PDB file of C-alpha atoms in Angstrom:
ATOM      1  CA  MET A 141     -87.449  -4.006  40.106  1.00 85.00           C
ATOM      2  CA  THR A 142     -84.486  -2.930  42.215  1.00 95.00           C
ATOM      3  CA  THR A 143     -84.489  -3.068  45.998  1.00 95.00           C
ATOM      4  CA  ILE A 144     -82.400  -1.173  48.555  1.00 96.00           C
ATOM      5  CA  ALA A 145     -81.991  -2.775  51.958  1.00 95.00           C
ATOM      6  CA  LYS A 146     -79.582  -2.644  54.886  1.00 94.00           C
ATOM      7  CA  GLY A 147     -77.439  -5.748  55.048  1.00 90.00           C
ATOM      8  CA  ALA A 148     -78.133  -6.788  51.451  1.00 92.00           C
ATOM      9  CA  ASN A 149     -75.258  -8.702  49.933  1.00 91.00           C
ATOM     10  CA  VAL A 150     -74.309  -6.060  47.353  1.00 96.00           C
ATOM     11  CA  VAL A 151     -71.959  -3.114  46.870  1.00 97.00           C
ATOM     12  CA  THR A 152     -73.482   0.076  45.496  1.00 98.00           C
ATOM     13  CA  LEU A 153     -71.930   2.289  42.845  1.00 97.00           C
ATOM     14  CA  ILE A 154     -73.415   5.771  42.644  1.00 98.00           C
ATOM     15  CA  ASN A 155     -72.068   7.507  39.564  1.00 97.00           C
ATOM     16  CA  VAL A 156     -73.006  11.168  39.098  1.00 97.00           C
ATOM     17  CA  PHE A 157     -72.414  12.387  35.525  1.00 97.00           C
ATOM     18  CA  THR A 158     -72.360  16.142  34.854  1.00 97.00           C
ATOM     19  CA  VAL A 159     -73.473  16.879  31.314  1.00 97.00           C
ATOM     20  CA  ALA A 160     -74.522  19.700  28.993  1.00 97.00           C
ATOM     21  CA  PRO A 161     -78.341  19.709  28.958  1.00 97.00           C
ATOM     22  CA  ASP A 162     -78.309  19.042  25.190  1.00 97.00           C
ATOM     23  CA  ASN A 163     -76.509  15.756  25.886  1.00 97.00           C
ATOM     24  CA  GLN A 164     -78.544  14.534  28.875  1.00 98.00           C
ATOM     25  CA  TYR A 165     -80.926  12.304  26.915  1.00 97.00           C
ATOM     26  CA  LYS A 166     -78.070  10.984  24.735  1.00 97.00           C
ATOM     27  CA  LEU A 167     -76.011  10.012  27.788  1.00 97.00           C
ATOM     28  CA  ALA A 168     -78.964   8.358  29.561  1.00 98.00           C
ATOM     29  CA  THR A 169     -79.704   6.347  26.397  1.00 97.00           C
ATOM     30  CA  LEU A 170     -76.027   5.363  26.077  1.00 97.00           C
ATOM     31  CA  LEU A 171     -75.966   4.077  29.680  1.00 97.00           C
ATOM     32  CA  ILE A 172     -79.187   2.115  29.205  1.00 97.00           C
ATOM     33  CA  GLU A 173     -77.874   0.497  26.005  1.00 96.00           C
ATOM     34  CA  ALA A 174     -74.512  -0.281  27.640  1.00 96.00           C
ATOM     35  CA  THR A 175     -76.367  -1.994  30.485  1.00 96.00           C
ATOM     36  CA  GLU A 176     -78.675  -3.996  28.212  1.00 95.00           C
ATOM     37  CA  ARG A 177     -75.950  -5.067  25.753  1.00 94.00           C
ATOM     38  CA  THR A 178     -72.997  -5.667  28.053  1.00 95.00           C
ATOM     39  CA  MET A 179     -73.136  -4.859  31.768  1.00 95.00           C
ATOM     40  CA  ARG A 180     -76.123  -7.059  32.688  1.00 95.00           C
ATOM     41  CA  HIS A 181     -74.366 -10.098  31.220  1.00 95.00           C
ATOM     42  CA  LEU A 182     -71.169  -9.665  33.270  1.00 95.00           C
ATOM     43  CA  PRO A 183     -70.476 -11.690  36.436  1.00 95.00           C
ATOM     44  CA  GLY A 184     -71.844 -10.078  39.585  1.00 97.00           C
ATOM     45  CA  PHE A 185     -74.202  -7.584  37.928  1.00 97.00           C
ATOM     46  CA  VAL A 186     -77.262  -6.961  40.124  1.00 97.00           C
ATOM     47  CA  SER A 187     -78.873  -3.754  38.829  1.00 97.00           C
ATOM     48  CA  ALA A 188     -78.408  -0.399  37.075  1.00 98.00           C
ATOM     49  CA  ASN A 189     -80.882   2.399  37.645  1.00 98.00           C
ATOM     50  CA  ILE A 190     -80.563   5.405  35.367  1.00 98.00           C
ATOM     51  CA  HIS A 191     -81.858   8.791  36.558  1.00 98.00           C
ATOM     52  CA  GLN A 192     -82.131  12.188  34.851  1.00 98.00           C
ATOM     53  CA  SER A 193     -82.129  15.393  36.897  1.00 98.00           C
ATOM     54  CA  PHE A 194     -84.991  17.800  36.288  1.00 97.00           C
ATOM     55  CA  ASP A 195     -82.511  20.654  35.706  1.00 97.00           C
ATOM     56  CA  GLY A 196     -80.961  18.841  32.722  1.00 98.00           C
ATOM     57  CA  THR A 197     -77.362  18.860  34.004  1.00 98.00           C
ATOM     58  CA  LYS A 198     -76.997  15.417  35.594  1.00 98.00           C
ATOM     59  CA  VAL A 199     -77.430  11.751  34.808  1.00 98.00           C
ATOM     60  CA  ILE A 200     -77.032   9.396  37.772  1.00 98.00           C
ATOM     61  CA  ASN A 201     -76.496   5.662  37.651  1.00 98.00           C
ATOM     62  CA  TYR A 202     -77.402   3.917  40.927  1.00 98.00           C
ATOM     63  CA  ALA A 203     -75.887   0.484  40.316  1.00 98.00           C
ATOM     64  CA  GLN A 204     -75.449  -2.663  42.395  1.00 98.00           C
ATOM     65  CA  TRP A 205     -72.830  -5.403  42.048  1.00 97.00           C
ATOM     66  CA  LYS A 206     -72.439  -8.557  44.111  1.00 97.00           C
ATOM     67  CA  THR A 207     -68.882  -7.706  45.211  1.00 96.00           C
ATOM     68  CA  ARG A 208     -66.244  -4.988  44.841  1.00 95.00           C
ATOM     69  CA  GLU A 209     -64.170  -7.450  42.797  1.00 96.00           C
ATOM     70  CA  ASP A 210     -67.024  -7.904  40.300  1.00 96.00           C
ATOM     71  CA  PHE A 211     -67.239  -4.134  39.860  1.00 95.00           C
ATOM     72  CA  GLN A 212     -63.471  -3.813  39.406  1.00 94.00           C
ATOM     73  CA  ALA A 213     -63.431  -6.687  36.894  1.00 95.00           C
ATOM     74  CA  MET A 214     -66.142  -4.902  34.863  1.00 94.00           C
ATOM     75  CA  GLN A 215     -63.961  -1.769  34.688  1.00 91.00           C
ATOM     76  CA  GLN A 216     -61.187  -3.854  33.083  1.00 92.00           C
ATOM     77  CA  ASN A 217     -63.484  -5.860  30.811  1.00 93.00           C
ATOM     78  CA  PRO A 218     -62.728  -5.272  27.099  1.00 94.00           C
ATOM     79  CA  GLN A 219     -66.453  -5.355  26.237  1.00 93.00           C
ATOM     80  CA  ALA A 220     -67.259  -2.698  28.873  1.00 92.00           C
ATOM     81  CA  LYS A 221     -64.432  -0.281  28.045  1.00 91.00           C
ATOM     82  CA  PRO A 222     -65.916   1.209  24.831  1.00 92.00           C
ATOM     83  CA  HIS A 223     -69.116   2.050  26.766  1.00 91.00           C
ATOM     84  CA  LEU A 224     -67.148   3.684  29.582  1.00 91.00           C
ATOM     85  CA  GLN A 225     -65.117   5.682  27.063  1.00 92.00           C
ATOM     86  CA  ALA A 226     -68.249   6.825  25.182  1.00 94.00           C
ATOM     87  CA  ALA A 227     -69.773   8.054  28.460  1.00 94.00           C
ATOM     88  CA  ALA A 228     -66.532   9.833  29.398  1.00 93.00           C
ATOM     89  CA  ALA A 229     -66.570  11.654  26.028  1.00 94.00           C
ATOM     90  CA  LEU A 230     -69.996  13.146  26.848  1.00 95.00           C
ATOM     91  CA  ALA A 231     -69.673  14.011  30.552  1.00 96.00           C
ATOM     92  CA  SER A 232     -67.476  14.328  33.584  1.00 95.00           C
ATOM     93  CA  PHE A 233     -68.304  11.818  36.280  1.00 93.00           C
ATOM     94  CA  GLU A 234     -67.602  10.838  39.848  1.00 89.00           C
ATOM     95  CA  PRO A 235     -68.132   7.177  40.738  1.00 93.00           C
ATOM     96  CA  ILE A 236     -68.695   6.507  44.460  1.00 97.00           C
ATOM     97  CA  LEU A 237     -68.443   2.942  45.732  1.00 97.00           C
ATOM     98  CA  CYS A 238     -70.460   2.585  48.918  1.00 98.00           C
ATOM     99  CA  GLU A 239     -72.643   0.501  51.196  1.00 97.00           C
ATOM    100  CA  VAL A 240     -76.142   0.999  52.586  1.00 97.00           C
ATOM    101  CA  VAL A 241     -76.056   1.845  56.294  1.00 97.00           C
ATOM    102  CA  ASP A 242     -79.815   2.347  56.687  1.00 97.00           C
ATOM    103  CA  ALA A 243     -82.939   2.119  54.514  1.00 97.00           C
ATOM    104  CA  ILE A 244     -85.991   3.762  56.051  1.00 96.00           C
ATOM    105  CA  SER A 245     -89.252   3.602  54.135  1.00 94.00           C
ATOM    106  CA  THR A 246     -92.973   3.946  54.659  1.00 88.00           C
ATOM    107  CA  THR A 247     -93.429   0.379  53.424  1.00 65.00           C
ATOM    108  CA  GLU A 248     -91.187  -1.325  56.002  1.00 48.00           C
TER     109      GLU A 248
ATOM    110  CA  MET B 141     -87.407  -2.073  51.993  1.00 85.00           C
ATOM    111  CA  THR B 142     -87.049   0.546  49.269  1.00 95.00           C
ATOM    112  CA  THR B 143     -87.794  -0.151  45.624  1.00 95.00           C
ATOM    113  CA  ILE B 144     -86.603   1.612  42.459  1.00 96.00           C
ATOM    114  CA  ALA B 145     -88.775   1.253  39.382  1.00 95.00           C
ATOM    115  CA  LYS B 146     -89.408   3.065  36.124  1.00 94.00           C
ATOM    116  CA  GLY B 147     -92.736   4.889  36.173  1.00 90.00           C
ATOM    117  CA  ALA B 148     -93.081   4.773  39.965  1.00 92.00           C
ATOM    118  CA  ASN B 149     -95.040   7.682  41.318  1.00 91.00           C
ATOM    119  CA  VAL B 150     -92.131   9.339  43.186  1.00 96.00           C
ATOM    120  CA  VAL B 151     -89.448  11.967  42.733  1.00 97.00           C
ATOM    121  CA  THR B 152     -85.918  11.014  43.732  1.00 98.00           C
ATOM    122  CA  LEU B 153     -83.507  13.204  45.658  1.00 97.00           C
ATOM    123  CA  ILE B 154     -79.884  12.075  45.457  1.00 98.00           C
ATOM    124  CA  ASN B 155     -77.837  14.112  47.915  1.00 97.00           C
ATOM    125  CA  VAL B 156     -74.073  13.590  47.851  1.00 97.00           C
ATOM    126  CA  PHE B 157     -72.357  14.939  50.997  1.00 97.00           C
ATOM    127  CA  THR B 158     -68.574  15.417  50.956  1.00 97.00           C
ATOM    128  CA  VAL B 159     -67.147  15.044  54.433  1.00 97.00           C
ATOM    129  CA  ALA B 160     -63.891  14.679  56.340  1.00 97.00           C
ATOM    130  CA  PRO B 161     -63.437  10.936  56.996  1.00 97.00           C
ATOM    131  CA  ASP B 162     -63.450  11.595  60.754  1.00 97.00           C
ATOM    132  CA  ASN B 163     -67.006  12.965  60.382  1.00 97.00           C
ATOM    133  CA  GLN B 164     -68.457  10.326  58.043  1.00 98.00           C
ATOM    134  CA  TYR B 165     -70.036   8.160  60.742  1.00 97.00           C
ATOM    135  CA  LYS B 166     -71.297  11.223  62.641  1.00 97.00           C
ATOM    136  CA  LEU B 167     -73.008  12.604  59.515  1.00 97.00           C
ATOM    137  CA  ALA B 168     -74.557   9.248  58.580  1.00 98.00           C
ATOM    138  CA  THR B 169     -75.920   8.941  62.125  1.00 97.00           C
ATOM    139  CA  LEU B 170     -77.272  12.498  62.021  1.00 97.00           C
ATOM    140  CA  LEU B 171     -79.122  11.790  58.742  1.00 97.00           C
ATOM    141  CA  ILE B 172     -80.594   8.548  60.092  1.00 97.00           C
ATOM    142  CA  GLU B 173     -81.798  10.284  63.269  1.00 96.00           C
ATOM    143  CA  ALA B 174     -83.251  13.210  61.273  1.00 96.00           C
ATOM    144  CA  THR B 175     -85.160  10.726  59.127  1.00 96.00           C
ATOM    145  CA  GLU B 176     -86.473   8.712  62.075  1.00 95.00           C
ATOM    146  CA  ARG B 177     -87.437  11.724  64.199  1.00 95.00           C
ATOM    147  CA  THR B 178     -88.749  14.156  61.597  1.00 95.00           C
ATOM    148  CA  MET B 179     -88.561  13.398  57.865  1.00 95.00           C
ATOM    149  CA  ARG B 180     -90.503  10.128  57.874  1.00 96.00           C
ATOM    150  CA  HIS B 181     -93.442  11.856  59.570  1.00 95.00           C
ATOM    151  CA  LEU B 182     -93.735  14.653  56.967  1.00 95.00           C
ATOM    152  CA  PRO B 183     -96.328  14.578  54.158  1.00 96.00           C
ATOM    153  CA  GLY B 184     -95.102  12.800  51.041  1.00 97.00           C
ATOM    154  CA  PHE B 185     -92.105  11.013  52.586  1.00 97.00           C
ATOM    155  CA  VAL B 186     -91.498   7.676  50.843  1.00 97.00           C
ATOM    156  CA  SER B 187     -87.962   6.616  51.781  1.00 97.00           C
ATOM    157  CA  ALA B 188     -84.453   7.676  52.795  1.00 98.00           C
ATOM    158  CA  ASN B 189     -81.507   5.385  52.135  1.00 98.00           C
ATOM    159  CA  ILE B 190     -78.221   6.366  53.747  1.00 98.00           C
ATOM    160  CA  HIS B 191     -74.953   5.176  52.200  1.00 98.00           C
ATOM    161  CA  GLN B 192     -71.306   5.508  53.283  1.00 98.00           C
ATOM    162  CA  SER B 193     -68.500   5.417  50.705  1.00 98.00           C
ATOM    163  CA  PHE B 194     -65.720   2.923  51.350  1.00 97.00           C
ATOM    164  CA  ASP B 195     -63.117   5.702  50.966  1.00 97.00           C
ATOM    165  CA  GLY B 196     -64.578   7.621  53.940  1.00 98.00           C
ATOM    166  CA  THR B 197     -65.197  10.909  52.110  1.00 98.00           C
ATOM    167  CA  LYS B 198     -68.868  10.668  51.111  1.00 98.00           C
ATOM    168  CA  VAL B 199     -72.284  10.098  52.629  1.00 98.00           C
ATOM    169  CA  ILE B 200     -75.124   9.729  50.112  1.00 98.00           C
ATOM    170  CA  ASN B 201     -78.826   9.969  50.812  1.00 98.00           C
ATOM    171  CA  TYR B 202     -80.956   8.333  48.118  1.00 98.00           C
ATOM    172  CA  ALA B 203     -84.404   9.639  49.089  1.00 98.00           C
ATOM    173  CA  GLN B 204     -87.872   9.412  47.566  1.00 98.00           C
ATOM    174  CA  TRP B 205     -90.807  11.803  47.955  1.00 97.00           C
ATOM    175  CA  LYS B 206     -94.272  11.527  46.471  1.00 97.00           C
ATOM    176  CA  THR B 207     -94.049  14.893  44.665  1.00 96.00           C
ATOM    177  CA  ARG B 208     -91.641  17.766  44.110  1.00 95.00           C
ATOM    178  CA  GLU B 209     -93.959  19.954  46.177  1.00 96.00           C
ATOM    179  CA  ASP B 210     -93.659  17.577  49.151  1.00 96.00           C
ATOM    180  CA  PHE B 211     -89.860  17.783  48.931  1.00 95.00           C
ATOM    181  CA  GLN B 212     -89.917  21.578  48.704  1.00 94.00           C
ATOM    182  CA  ALA B 213     -92.330  21.834  51.640  1.00 95.00           C
ATOM    183  CA  MET B 214     -89.935  19.711  53.727  1.00 94.00           C
ATOM    184  CA  GLN B 215     -87.085  22.130  52.982  1.00 91.00           C
ATOM    185  CA  GLN B 216     -89.179  24.957  54.451  1.00 92.00           C
ATOM    186  CA  ASN B 217     -90.515  22.947  57.395  1.00 93.00           C
ATOM    187  CA  PRO B 218     -89.386  24.416  60.765  1.00 94.00           C
ATOM    188  CA  GLN B 219     -88.904  20.921  62.223  1.00 93.00           C
ATOM    189  CA  ALA B 220     -86.657  19.888  59.333  1.00 92.00           C
ATOM    190  CA  LYS B 221     -84.473  23.002  59.218  1.00 91.00           C
ATOM    191  CA  PRO B 222     -82.314  22.276  62.286  1.00 93.00           C
ATOM    192  CA  HIS B 223     -81.432  18.855  60.826  1.00 92.00           C
ATOM    193  CA  LEU B 224     -80.523  20.411  57.463  1.00 91.00           C
ATOM    194  CA  GLN B 225     -78.382  23.034  59.202  1.00 92.00           C
ATOM    195  CA  ALA B 226     -76.604  20.415  61.331  1.00 94.00           C
ATOM    196  CA  ALA B 227     -75.753  18.422  58.200  1.00 94.00           C
ATOM    197  CA  ALA B 228     -74.535  21.587  56.432  1.00 93.00           C
ATOM    198  CA  ALA B 229     -72.213  22.307  59.376  1.00 94.00           C
ATOM    199  CA  LEU B 230     -70.475  18.945  58.868  1.00 95.00           C
ATOM    200  CA  ALA B 231     -70.275  18.663  55.090  1.00 96.00           C
ATOM    201  CA  SER B 232     -70.700  20.287  51.715  1.00 96.00           C
ATOM    202  CA  PHE B 233     -73.502  18.767  49.681  1.00 93.00           C
ATOM    203  CA  GLU B 234     -75.126  18.727  46.273  1.00 89.00           C
ATOM    204  CA  PRO B 235     -78.805  17.718  46.180  1.00 93.00           C
ATOM    205  CA  ILE B 236     -80.009  16.441  42.786  1.00 97.00           C
ATOM    206  CA  LEU B 237     -83.747  16.146  42.167  1.00 97.00           C
ATOM    207  CA  CYS B 238     -84.395  13.575  39.470  1.00 98.00           C
ATOM    208  CA  GLU B 239     -86.555  10.831  37.988  1.00 97.00           C
ATOM    209  CA  VAL B 240     -85.881   7.191  37.131  1.00 97.00           C
ATOM    210  CA  VAL B 241     -85.659   6.674  33.376  1.00 97.00           C
ATOM    211  CA  ASP B 242     -84.809   2.972  33.511  1.00 97.00           C
ATOM    212  CA  ALA B 243     -84.303   0.289  36.157  1.00 97.00           C
ATOM    213  CA  ILE B 244     -82.590  -2.837  34.885  1.00 96.00           C
ATOM    214  CA  SER B 245     -82.025  -5.690  37.306  1.00 94.00           C
ATOM    215  CA  THR B 246     -81.336  -9.407  37.328  1.00 88.00           C
ATOM    216  CA  THR B 247     -84.568  -9.963  39.239  1.00 65.00           C
ATOM    217  CA  GLU B 248     -86.923  -8.411  36.693  1.00 48.00           C
TER     218      GLU B 248
END
């Protein structure tokens, strides 16, 4: 289970992929396999949370890494690159590196 | 604290706002106040999680509602509309309604 909290010691990467609806399931599966095989074993990995939009045109990865440097090291990692390239062949994407400024929930 | 899990009984709204860096803090504050004053009291609200990008150009709301109908009812709610209009005056935005297809974390 993934948690979102203010002041947690993570950086958040929100990556919005725009995809042809015929490729949505394929891209989501690719991201899940990339996470299971490679990303989760890299230093600083905290979580990856793969979402599919109901309209078929987006896949979103809400990911957490311990530090910005861990995320940047993953981008240069030779084991990660083929996964990143396979995703780029299926979709355009816009990675946003960010921090939580507030988390308001009914369970707090 | 907010949780992300596969099979959780929520719909997820990921809303990416693009903003002038001078307005990033103002928009984040506006979204937090809208959540505290109005959104959290509406039927079906589960969570709102406000993020700021490190580059200054984005504010992202990762929100959860119990059902799609609850989310749609909020969009039509007269108490919510002024908040939505105030956000629209500061930024362009792209709301994506989606579901979690996998949540992979080091704590599972």
